[in-house]
Tab-separated table of C-alpha atoms and ligand atoms in Angstrom:
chain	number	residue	atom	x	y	z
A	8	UNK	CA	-100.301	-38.324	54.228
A	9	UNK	CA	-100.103	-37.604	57.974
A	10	UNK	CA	-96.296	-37.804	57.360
A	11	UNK	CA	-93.695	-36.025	54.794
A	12	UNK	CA	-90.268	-37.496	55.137
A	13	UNK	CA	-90.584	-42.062	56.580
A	14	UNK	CA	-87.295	-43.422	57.347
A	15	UNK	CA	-86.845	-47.126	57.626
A	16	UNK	CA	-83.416	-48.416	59.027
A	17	UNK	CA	-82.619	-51.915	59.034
A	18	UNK	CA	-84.998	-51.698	55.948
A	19	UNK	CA	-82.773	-54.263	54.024
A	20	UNK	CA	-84.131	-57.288	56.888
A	21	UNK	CA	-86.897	-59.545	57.447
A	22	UNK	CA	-89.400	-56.775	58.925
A	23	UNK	CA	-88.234	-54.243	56.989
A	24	UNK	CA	-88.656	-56.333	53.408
A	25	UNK	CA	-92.046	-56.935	54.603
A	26	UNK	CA	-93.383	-53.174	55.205
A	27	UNK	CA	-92.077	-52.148	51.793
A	28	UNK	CA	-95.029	-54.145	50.544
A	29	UNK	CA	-97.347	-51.869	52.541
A	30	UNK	CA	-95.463	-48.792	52.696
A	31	UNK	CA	-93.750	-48.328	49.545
A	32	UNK	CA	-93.358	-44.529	50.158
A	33	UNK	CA	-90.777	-44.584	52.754
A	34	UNK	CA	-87.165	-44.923	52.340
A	35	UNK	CA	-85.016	-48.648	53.055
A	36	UNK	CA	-81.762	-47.971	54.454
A	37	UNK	CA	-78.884	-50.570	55.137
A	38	UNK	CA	-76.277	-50.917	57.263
A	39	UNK	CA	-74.392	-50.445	53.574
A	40	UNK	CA	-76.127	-46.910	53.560
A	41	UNK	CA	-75.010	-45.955	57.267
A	42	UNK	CA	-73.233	-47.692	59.975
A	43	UNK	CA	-75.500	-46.551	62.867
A	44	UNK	CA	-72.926	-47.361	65.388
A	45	UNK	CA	-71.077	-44.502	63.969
A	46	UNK	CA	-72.859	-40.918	65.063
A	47	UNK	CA	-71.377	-39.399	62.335
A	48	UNK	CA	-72.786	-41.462	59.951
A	49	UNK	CA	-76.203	-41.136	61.940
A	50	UNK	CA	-75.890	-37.148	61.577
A	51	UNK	CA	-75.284	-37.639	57.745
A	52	UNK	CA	-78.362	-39.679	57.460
A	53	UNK	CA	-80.607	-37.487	59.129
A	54	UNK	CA	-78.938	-34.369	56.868
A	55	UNK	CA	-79.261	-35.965	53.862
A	56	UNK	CA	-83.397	-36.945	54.561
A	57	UNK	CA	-84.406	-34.661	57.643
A	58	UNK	CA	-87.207	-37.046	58.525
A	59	UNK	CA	-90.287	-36.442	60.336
A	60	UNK	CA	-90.563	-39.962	61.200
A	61	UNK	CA	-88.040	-43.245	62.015
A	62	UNK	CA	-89.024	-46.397	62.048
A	63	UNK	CA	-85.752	-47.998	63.698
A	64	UNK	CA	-85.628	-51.775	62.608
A	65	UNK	CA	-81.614	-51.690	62.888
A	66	UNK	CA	-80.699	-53.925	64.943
A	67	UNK	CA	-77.678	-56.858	65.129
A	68	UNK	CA	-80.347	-60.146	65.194
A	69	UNK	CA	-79.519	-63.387	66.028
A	70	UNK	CA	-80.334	-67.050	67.311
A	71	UNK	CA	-79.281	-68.465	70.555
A	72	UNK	CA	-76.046	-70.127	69.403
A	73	UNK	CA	-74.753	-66.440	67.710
A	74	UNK	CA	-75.750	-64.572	71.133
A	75	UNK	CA	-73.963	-67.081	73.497
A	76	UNK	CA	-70.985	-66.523	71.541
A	77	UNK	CA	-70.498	-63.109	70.742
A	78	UNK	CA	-72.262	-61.311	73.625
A	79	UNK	CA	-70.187	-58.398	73.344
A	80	UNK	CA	-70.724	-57.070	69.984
A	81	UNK	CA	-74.782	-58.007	70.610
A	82	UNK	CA	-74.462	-55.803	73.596
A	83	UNK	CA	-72.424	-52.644	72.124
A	84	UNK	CA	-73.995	-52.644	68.519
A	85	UNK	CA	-77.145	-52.952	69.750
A	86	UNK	CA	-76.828	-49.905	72.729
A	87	UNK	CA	-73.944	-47.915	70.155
A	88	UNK	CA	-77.237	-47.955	67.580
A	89	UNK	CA	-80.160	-47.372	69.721
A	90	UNK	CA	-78.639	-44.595	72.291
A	91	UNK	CA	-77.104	-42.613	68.808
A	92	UNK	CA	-79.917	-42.653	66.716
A	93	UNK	CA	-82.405	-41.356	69.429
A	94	UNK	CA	-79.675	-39.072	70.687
A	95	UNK	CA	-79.082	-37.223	67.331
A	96	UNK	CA	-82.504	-38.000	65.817
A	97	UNK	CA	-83.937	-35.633	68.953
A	98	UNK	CA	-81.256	-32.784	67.932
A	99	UNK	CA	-82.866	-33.107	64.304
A	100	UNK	CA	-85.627	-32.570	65.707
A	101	UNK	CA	-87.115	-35.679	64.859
A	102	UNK	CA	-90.946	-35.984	67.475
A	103	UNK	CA	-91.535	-39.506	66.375
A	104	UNK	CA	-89.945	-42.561	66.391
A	105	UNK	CA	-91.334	-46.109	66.364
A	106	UNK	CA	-88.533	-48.934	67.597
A	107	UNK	CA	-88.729	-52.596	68.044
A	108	UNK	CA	-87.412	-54.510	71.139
A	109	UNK	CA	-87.700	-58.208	71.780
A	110	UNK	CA	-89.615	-60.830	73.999
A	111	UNK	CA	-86.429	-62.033	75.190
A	112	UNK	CA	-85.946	-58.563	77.183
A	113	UNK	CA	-88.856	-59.512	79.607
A	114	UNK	CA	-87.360	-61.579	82.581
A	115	UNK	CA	-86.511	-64.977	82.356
A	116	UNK	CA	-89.186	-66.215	84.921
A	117	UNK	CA	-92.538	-63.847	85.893
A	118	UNK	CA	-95.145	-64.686	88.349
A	119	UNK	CA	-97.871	-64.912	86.030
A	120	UNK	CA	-98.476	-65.568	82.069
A	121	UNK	CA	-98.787	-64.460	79.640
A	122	UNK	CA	-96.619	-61.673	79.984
A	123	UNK	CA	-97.834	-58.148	80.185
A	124	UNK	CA	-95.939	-55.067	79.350
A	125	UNK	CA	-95.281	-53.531	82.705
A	126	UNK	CA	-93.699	-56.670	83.993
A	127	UNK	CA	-90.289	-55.693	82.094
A	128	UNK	CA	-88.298	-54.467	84.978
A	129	UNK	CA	-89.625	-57.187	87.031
A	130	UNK	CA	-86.569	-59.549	87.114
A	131	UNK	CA	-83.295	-60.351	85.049
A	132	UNK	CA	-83.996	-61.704	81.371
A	133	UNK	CA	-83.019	-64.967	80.563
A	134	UNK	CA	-78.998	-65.753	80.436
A	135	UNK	CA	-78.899	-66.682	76.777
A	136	UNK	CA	-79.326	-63.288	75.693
A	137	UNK	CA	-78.816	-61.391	78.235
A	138	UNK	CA	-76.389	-58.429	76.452
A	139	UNK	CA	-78.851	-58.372	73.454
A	140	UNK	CA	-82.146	-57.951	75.896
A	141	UNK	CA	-80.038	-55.410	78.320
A	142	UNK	CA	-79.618	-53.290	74.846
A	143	UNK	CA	-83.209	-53.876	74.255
A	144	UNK	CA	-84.340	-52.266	77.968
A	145	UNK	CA	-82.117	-49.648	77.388
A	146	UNK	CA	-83.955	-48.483	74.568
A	147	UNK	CA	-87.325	-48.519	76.085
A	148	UNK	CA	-85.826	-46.295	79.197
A	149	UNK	CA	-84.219	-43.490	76.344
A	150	UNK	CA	-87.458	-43.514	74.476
A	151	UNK	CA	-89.741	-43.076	77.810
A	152	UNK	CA	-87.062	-40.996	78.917
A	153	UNK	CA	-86.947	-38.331	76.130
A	154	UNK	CA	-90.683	-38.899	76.269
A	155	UNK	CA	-91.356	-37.546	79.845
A	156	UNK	CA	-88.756	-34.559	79.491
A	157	UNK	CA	-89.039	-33.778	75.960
A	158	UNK	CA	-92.440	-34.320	74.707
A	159	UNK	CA	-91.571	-36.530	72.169
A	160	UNK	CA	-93.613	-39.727	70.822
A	161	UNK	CA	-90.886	-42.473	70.987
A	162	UNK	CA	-92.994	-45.523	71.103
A	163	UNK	CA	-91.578	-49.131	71.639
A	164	UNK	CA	-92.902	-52.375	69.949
A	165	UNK	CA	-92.410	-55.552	71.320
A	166	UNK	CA	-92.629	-58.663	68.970
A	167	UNK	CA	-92.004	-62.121	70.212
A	168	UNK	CA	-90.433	-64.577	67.619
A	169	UNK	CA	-90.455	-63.752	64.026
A	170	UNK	CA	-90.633	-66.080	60.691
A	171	UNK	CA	-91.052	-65.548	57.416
A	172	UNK	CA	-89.646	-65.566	53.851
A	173	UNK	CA	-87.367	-63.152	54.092
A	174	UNK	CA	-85.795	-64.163	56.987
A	175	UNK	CA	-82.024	-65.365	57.024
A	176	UNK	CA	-81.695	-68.978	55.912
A	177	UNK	CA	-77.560	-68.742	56.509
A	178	UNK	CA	-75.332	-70.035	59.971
A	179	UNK	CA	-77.096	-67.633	61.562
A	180	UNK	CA	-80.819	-68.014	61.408
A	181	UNK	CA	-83.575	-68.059	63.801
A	182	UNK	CA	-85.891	-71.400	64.969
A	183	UNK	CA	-88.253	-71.766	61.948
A	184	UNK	CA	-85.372	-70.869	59.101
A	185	UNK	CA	-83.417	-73.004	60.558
A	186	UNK	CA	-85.499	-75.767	60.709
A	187	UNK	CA	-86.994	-75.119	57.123
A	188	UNK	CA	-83.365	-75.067	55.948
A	189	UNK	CA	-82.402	-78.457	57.481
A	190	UNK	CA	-85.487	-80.431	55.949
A	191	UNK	CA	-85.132	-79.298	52.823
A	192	UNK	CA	-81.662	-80.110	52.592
A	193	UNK	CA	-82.312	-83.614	54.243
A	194	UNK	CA	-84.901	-84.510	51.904
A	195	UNK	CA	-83.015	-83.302	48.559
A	196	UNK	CA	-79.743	-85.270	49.733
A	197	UNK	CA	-82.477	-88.017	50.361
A	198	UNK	CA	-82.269	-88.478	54.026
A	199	UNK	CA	-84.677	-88.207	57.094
A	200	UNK	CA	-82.951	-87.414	59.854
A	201	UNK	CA	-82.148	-84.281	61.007
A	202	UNK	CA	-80.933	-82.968	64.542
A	203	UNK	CA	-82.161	-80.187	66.514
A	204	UNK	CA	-80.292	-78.546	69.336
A	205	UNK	CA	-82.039	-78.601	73.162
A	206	UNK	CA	-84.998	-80.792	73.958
A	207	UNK	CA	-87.669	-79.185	72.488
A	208	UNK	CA	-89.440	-78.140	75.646
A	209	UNK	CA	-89.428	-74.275	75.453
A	210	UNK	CA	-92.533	-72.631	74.821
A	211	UNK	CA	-92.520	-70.091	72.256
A	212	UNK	CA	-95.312	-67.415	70.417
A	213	UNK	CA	-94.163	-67.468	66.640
A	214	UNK	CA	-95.419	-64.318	64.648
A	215	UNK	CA	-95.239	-64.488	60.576
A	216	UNK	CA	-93.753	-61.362	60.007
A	217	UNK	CA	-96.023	-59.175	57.729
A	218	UNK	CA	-97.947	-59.457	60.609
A	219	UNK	CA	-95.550	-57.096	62.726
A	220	UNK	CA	-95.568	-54.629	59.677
A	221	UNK	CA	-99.229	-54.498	59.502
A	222	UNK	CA	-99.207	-53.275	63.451
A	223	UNK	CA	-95.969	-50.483	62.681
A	224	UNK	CA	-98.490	-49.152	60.238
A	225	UNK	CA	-101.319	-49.014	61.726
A	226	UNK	CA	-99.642	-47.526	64.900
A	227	UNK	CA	-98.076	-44.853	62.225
A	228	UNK	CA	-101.372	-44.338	60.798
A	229	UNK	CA	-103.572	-44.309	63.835
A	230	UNK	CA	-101.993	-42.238	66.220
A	231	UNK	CA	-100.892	-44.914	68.363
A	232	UNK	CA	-98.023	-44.267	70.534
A	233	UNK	CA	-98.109	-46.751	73.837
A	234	UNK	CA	-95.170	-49.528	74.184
A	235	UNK	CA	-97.240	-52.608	73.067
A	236	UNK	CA	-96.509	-56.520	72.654
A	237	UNK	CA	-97.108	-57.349	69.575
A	238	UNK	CA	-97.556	-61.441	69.196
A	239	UNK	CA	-99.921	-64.137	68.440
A	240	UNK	CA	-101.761	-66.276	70.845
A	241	UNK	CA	-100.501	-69.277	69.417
A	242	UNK	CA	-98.126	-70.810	72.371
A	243	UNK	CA	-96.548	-74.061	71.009
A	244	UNK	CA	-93.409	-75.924	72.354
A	245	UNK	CA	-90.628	-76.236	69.702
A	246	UNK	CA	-91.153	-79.286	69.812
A	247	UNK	CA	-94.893	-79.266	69.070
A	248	UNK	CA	-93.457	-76.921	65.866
A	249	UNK	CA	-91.288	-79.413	65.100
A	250	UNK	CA	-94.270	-81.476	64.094
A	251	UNK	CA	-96.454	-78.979	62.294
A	252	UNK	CA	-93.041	-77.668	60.270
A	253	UNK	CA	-92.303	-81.234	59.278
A	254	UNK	CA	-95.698	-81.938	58.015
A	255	UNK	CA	-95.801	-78.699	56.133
A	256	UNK	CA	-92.601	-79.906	54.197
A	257	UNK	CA	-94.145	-83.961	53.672
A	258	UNK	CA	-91.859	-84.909	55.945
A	259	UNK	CA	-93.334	-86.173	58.966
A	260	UNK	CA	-91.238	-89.847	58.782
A	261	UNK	CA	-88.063	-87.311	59.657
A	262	UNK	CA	-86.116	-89.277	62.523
A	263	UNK	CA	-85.798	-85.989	64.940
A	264	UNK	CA	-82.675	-86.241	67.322
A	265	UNK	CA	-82.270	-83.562	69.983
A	266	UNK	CA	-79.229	-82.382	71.409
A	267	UNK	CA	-79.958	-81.926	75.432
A	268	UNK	CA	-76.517	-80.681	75.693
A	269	UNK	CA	-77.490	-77.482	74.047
A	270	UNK	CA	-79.571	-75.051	76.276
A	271	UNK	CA	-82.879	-74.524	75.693
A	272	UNK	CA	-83.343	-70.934	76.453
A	273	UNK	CA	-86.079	-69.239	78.329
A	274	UNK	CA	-88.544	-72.272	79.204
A	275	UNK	CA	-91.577	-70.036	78.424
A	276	UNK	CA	-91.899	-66.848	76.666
A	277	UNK	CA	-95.875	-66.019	75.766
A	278	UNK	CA	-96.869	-61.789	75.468
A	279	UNK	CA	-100.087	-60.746	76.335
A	280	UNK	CA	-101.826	-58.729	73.313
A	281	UNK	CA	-104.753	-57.703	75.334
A	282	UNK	CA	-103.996	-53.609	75.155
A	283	UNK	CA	-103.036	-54.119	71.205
A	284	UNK	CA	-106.372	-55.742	70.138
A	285	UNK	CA	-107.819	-52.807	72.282
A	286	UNK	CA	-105.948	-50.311	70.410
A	287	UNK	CA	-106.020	-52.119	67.025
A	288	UNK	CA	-109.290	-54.166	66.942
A	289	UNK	CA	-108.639	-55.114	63.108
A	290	UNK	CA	-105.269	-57.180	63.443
A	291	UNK	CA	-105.308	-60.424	62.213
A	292	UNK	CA	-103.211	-62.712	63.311
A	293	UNK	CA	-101.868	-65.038	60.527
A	294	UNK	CA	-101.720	-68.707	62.439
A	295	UNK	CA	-98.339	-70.324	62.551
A	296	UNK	CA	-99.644	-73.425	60.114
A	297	UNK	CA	-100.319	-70.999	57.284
A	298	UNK	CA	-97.741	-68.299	57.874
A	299	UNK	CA	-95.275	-71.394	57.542
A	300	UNK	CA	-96.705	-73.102	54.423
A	301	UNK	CA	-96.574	-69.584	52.873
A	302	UNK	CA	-92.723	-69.314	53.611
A	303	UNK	CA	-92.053	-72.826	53.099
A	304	UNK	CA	-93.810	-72.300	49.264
A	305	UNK	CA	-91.483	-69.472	48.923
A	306	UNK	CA	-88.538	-70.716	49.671
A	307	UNK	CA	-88.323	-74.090	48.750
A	308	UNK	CA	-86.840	-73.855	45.611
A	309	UNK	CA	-84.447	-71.033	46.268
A	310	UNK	CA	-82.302	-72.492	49.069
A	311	UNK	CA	-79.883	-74.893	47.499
B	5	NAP	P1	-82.703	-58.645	60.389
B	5	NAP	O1	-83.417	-59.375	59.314
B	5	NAP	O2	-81.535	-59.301	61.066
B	5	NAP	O3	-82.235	-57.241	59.798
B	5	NAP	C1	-81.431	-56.401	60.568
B	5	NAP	C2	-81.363	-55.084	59.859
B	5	NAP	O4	-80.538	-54.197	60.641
B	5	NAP	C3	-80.717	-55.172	58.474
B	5	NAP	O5	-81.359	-54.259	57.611
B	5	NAP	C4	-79.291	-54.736	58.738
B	5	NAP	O6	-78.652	-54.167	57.597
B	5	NAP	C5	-79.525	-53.659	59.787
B	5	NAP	N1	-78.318	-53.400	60.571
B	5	NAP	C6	-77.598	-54.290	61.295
B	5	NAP	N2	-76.509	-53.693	61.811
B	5	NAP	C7	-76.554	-52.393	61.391
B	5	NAP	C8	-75.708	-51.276	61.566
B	5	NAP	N3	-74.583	-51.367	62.300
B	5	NAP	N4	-76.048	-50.105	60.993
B	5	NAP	C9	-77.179	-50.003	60.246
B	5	NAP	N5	-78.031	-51.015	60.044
B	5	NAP	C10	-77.713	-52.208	60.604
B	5	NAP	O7	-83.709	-58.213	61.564
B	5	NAP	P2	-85.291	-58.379	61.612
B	5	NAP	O8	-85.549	-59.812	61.912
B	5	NAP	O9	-85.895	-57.727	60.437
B	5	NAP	O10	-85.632	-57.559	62.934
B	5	NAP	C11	-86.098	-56.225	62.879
B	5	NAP	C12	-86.239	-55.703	64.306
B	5	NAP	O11	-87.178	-56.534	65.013
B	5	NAP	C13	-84.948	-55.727	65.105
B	5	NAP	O12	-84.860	-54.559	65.878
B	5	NAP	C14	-85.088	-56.938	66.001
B	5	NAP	O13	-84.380	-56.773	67.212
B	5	NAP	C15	-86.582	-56.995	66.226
B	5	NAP	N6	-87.077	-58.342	66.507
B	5	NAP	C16	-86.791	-59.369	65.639
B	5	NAP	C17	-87.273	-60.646	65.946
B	5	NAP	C18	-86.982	-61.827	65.043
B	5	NAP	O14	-87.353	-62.951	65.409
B	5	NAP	N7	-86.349	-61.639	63.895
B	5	NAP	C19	-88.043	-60.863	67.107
B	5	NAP	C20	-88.317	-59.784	67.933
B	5	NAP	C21	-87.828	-58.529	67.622
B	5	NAP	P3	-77.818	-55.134	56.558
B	5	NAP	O15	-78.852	-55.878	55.771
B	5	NAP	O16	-77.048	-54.181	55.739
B	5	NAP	O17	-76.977	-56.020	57.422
């Protein structure tokens, strides 16, 4: 194996639950392991296991609602985590590290779609997460920085919008958990209506999240070390998703009523994956019908 010593933090979340199925060898931590906004806890992790690679999943995730309302601890957890870890990972010597931003740290409106990596710095990102995505750009400067002086291969990956089974189904869950959540508690109280914040008129790429695993390992694997979007070409509108999620769960009689005086975020948010399928001919992209009617016949029966 190309590498000795695979750290995973953030291993406990949705990505990191889903590259344990492919890469059993490395090691899962938690925030309950280490507090990575704490250096010394960062310098005692990378004692104890002296990796020769990180994959750096840690982050603090959350929806809109969660981000608009505590966009100070999105912004200092997020930059406390990212700036320490690469800091003292470097002094460990540590040569490679693969990290994940977001989609919502491209800017809120671009000249042309969809977007392409070098467009980051074009523009402010979108004011619903704005702290989060400033953390986000931050790390992509430290690891290109450190890259340029220091010879290191800190590579970026940038997913859009995740789902999947192991995502968080509690107060605060993304889109498609959410939504999943909401019909299956409508239909088992026997009701069908539910309501859904915004209009519904914000385009969105939604990726099932083995998906983003399979890509960390193959860039792992294959040498790969560019900053890369990482999505699918699927662009719907949330409320097109709407649909497809309600007729997924037999519900499409649901009475949907949506709450304009909610914001609905960046209007349109798509990733160009024209470099990755260069780079990684062999990724499949699962489509959002199927990646959903997998979670959905997961979870169903575990949420109440
Ligand atoms: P997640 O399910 O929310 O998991 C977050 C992980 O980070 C958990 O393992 C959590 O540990 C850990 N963590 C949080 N605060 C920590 C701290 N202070 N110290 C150490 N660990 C900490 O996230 P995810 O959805 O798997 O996302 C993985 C990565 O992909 C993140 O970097 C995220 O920004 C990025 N991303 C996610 C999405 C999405 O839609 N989910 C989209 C684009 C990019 P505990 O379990 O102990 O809390």
């Amino acid at each position: 194996m190309k590498y000795k010593k695979i750290i995973v933090t953030g291993g406990s979340g949705m990505v990191g639950k889903s590259l344990q199925k492919i890469l059993p060898e490395a090691i899962y931590l938690s925030s309950s392991d280490y507090d990575l906004r704490d250096k010394d806890e960062i310098i005692k992790m990378l004692n104890t296991y002296r990796p020769d690679i990180i994959i750096h999943l840690a982050a603090r995730v959350g929806g809109i609602v969660d981000n608009i309302t505590h966009p100070v601890e999105y912004f200092n957890d997020n930059l406390l985590m990212n700036t320490l870890l690469l800091k003292y990972s470097y002094e460990f010597g540590v040569e490679r590290i693969i990290s994940m931003l977001s989609a919502c740290i491209f800017p809120d409106v671009v000249n042309s779609y969809p977007m392409k990596e070098d467009v980051i710095h074009e523009g402010p990102p979108t004011p619903t997460n704005f702290s989060y995505a400033y953390a986000k750009r931050c790390l992509l400067v430290q690891s290109d920085t450190y890259n340029k002086k220091c010879n290191t291969k800190y590579q970026c990956l940038i997913p859009c919008n995740l789902y999947g089974e192991y995502d968080k189904y509690g107060d605060n869950s993304h889109f498609v958990a959410a939504l999943l959540k909401k019909i299956i508690i409508a239909k088992n109280n026997g009701e069908k209506e539910i309501n859904l914040l915004g209009t519904g008129i914000a385009m969105r790429q939604f990726m099932y999240s083995d998906d983003l695993a399979w890509v960390i390992k193959y860039c792992m694997d294959n040498d790969v070390y560019e900053n890369l979007n990482v999505a699918t070409e699927e662009l719907l509108t949330i409320k097109e998703m709407t649909d497809i999620i309600l007729e997924i769960c037999n519900a499409s009689d649901f009475k949907v009523n949506w709450d304009s005086k909610y914001p609905d975020g960046q209007l349109r948010r798509d990733l160009k994956i024209d470099r990755l399928r260069e780079l990684a001919p062999d990724f499949k992209i699962t489509p959002f019908r199927e990646g959903v009617k997998k979670t959905y016949d997961l979870i169903k029966n575990n949420l109440i």
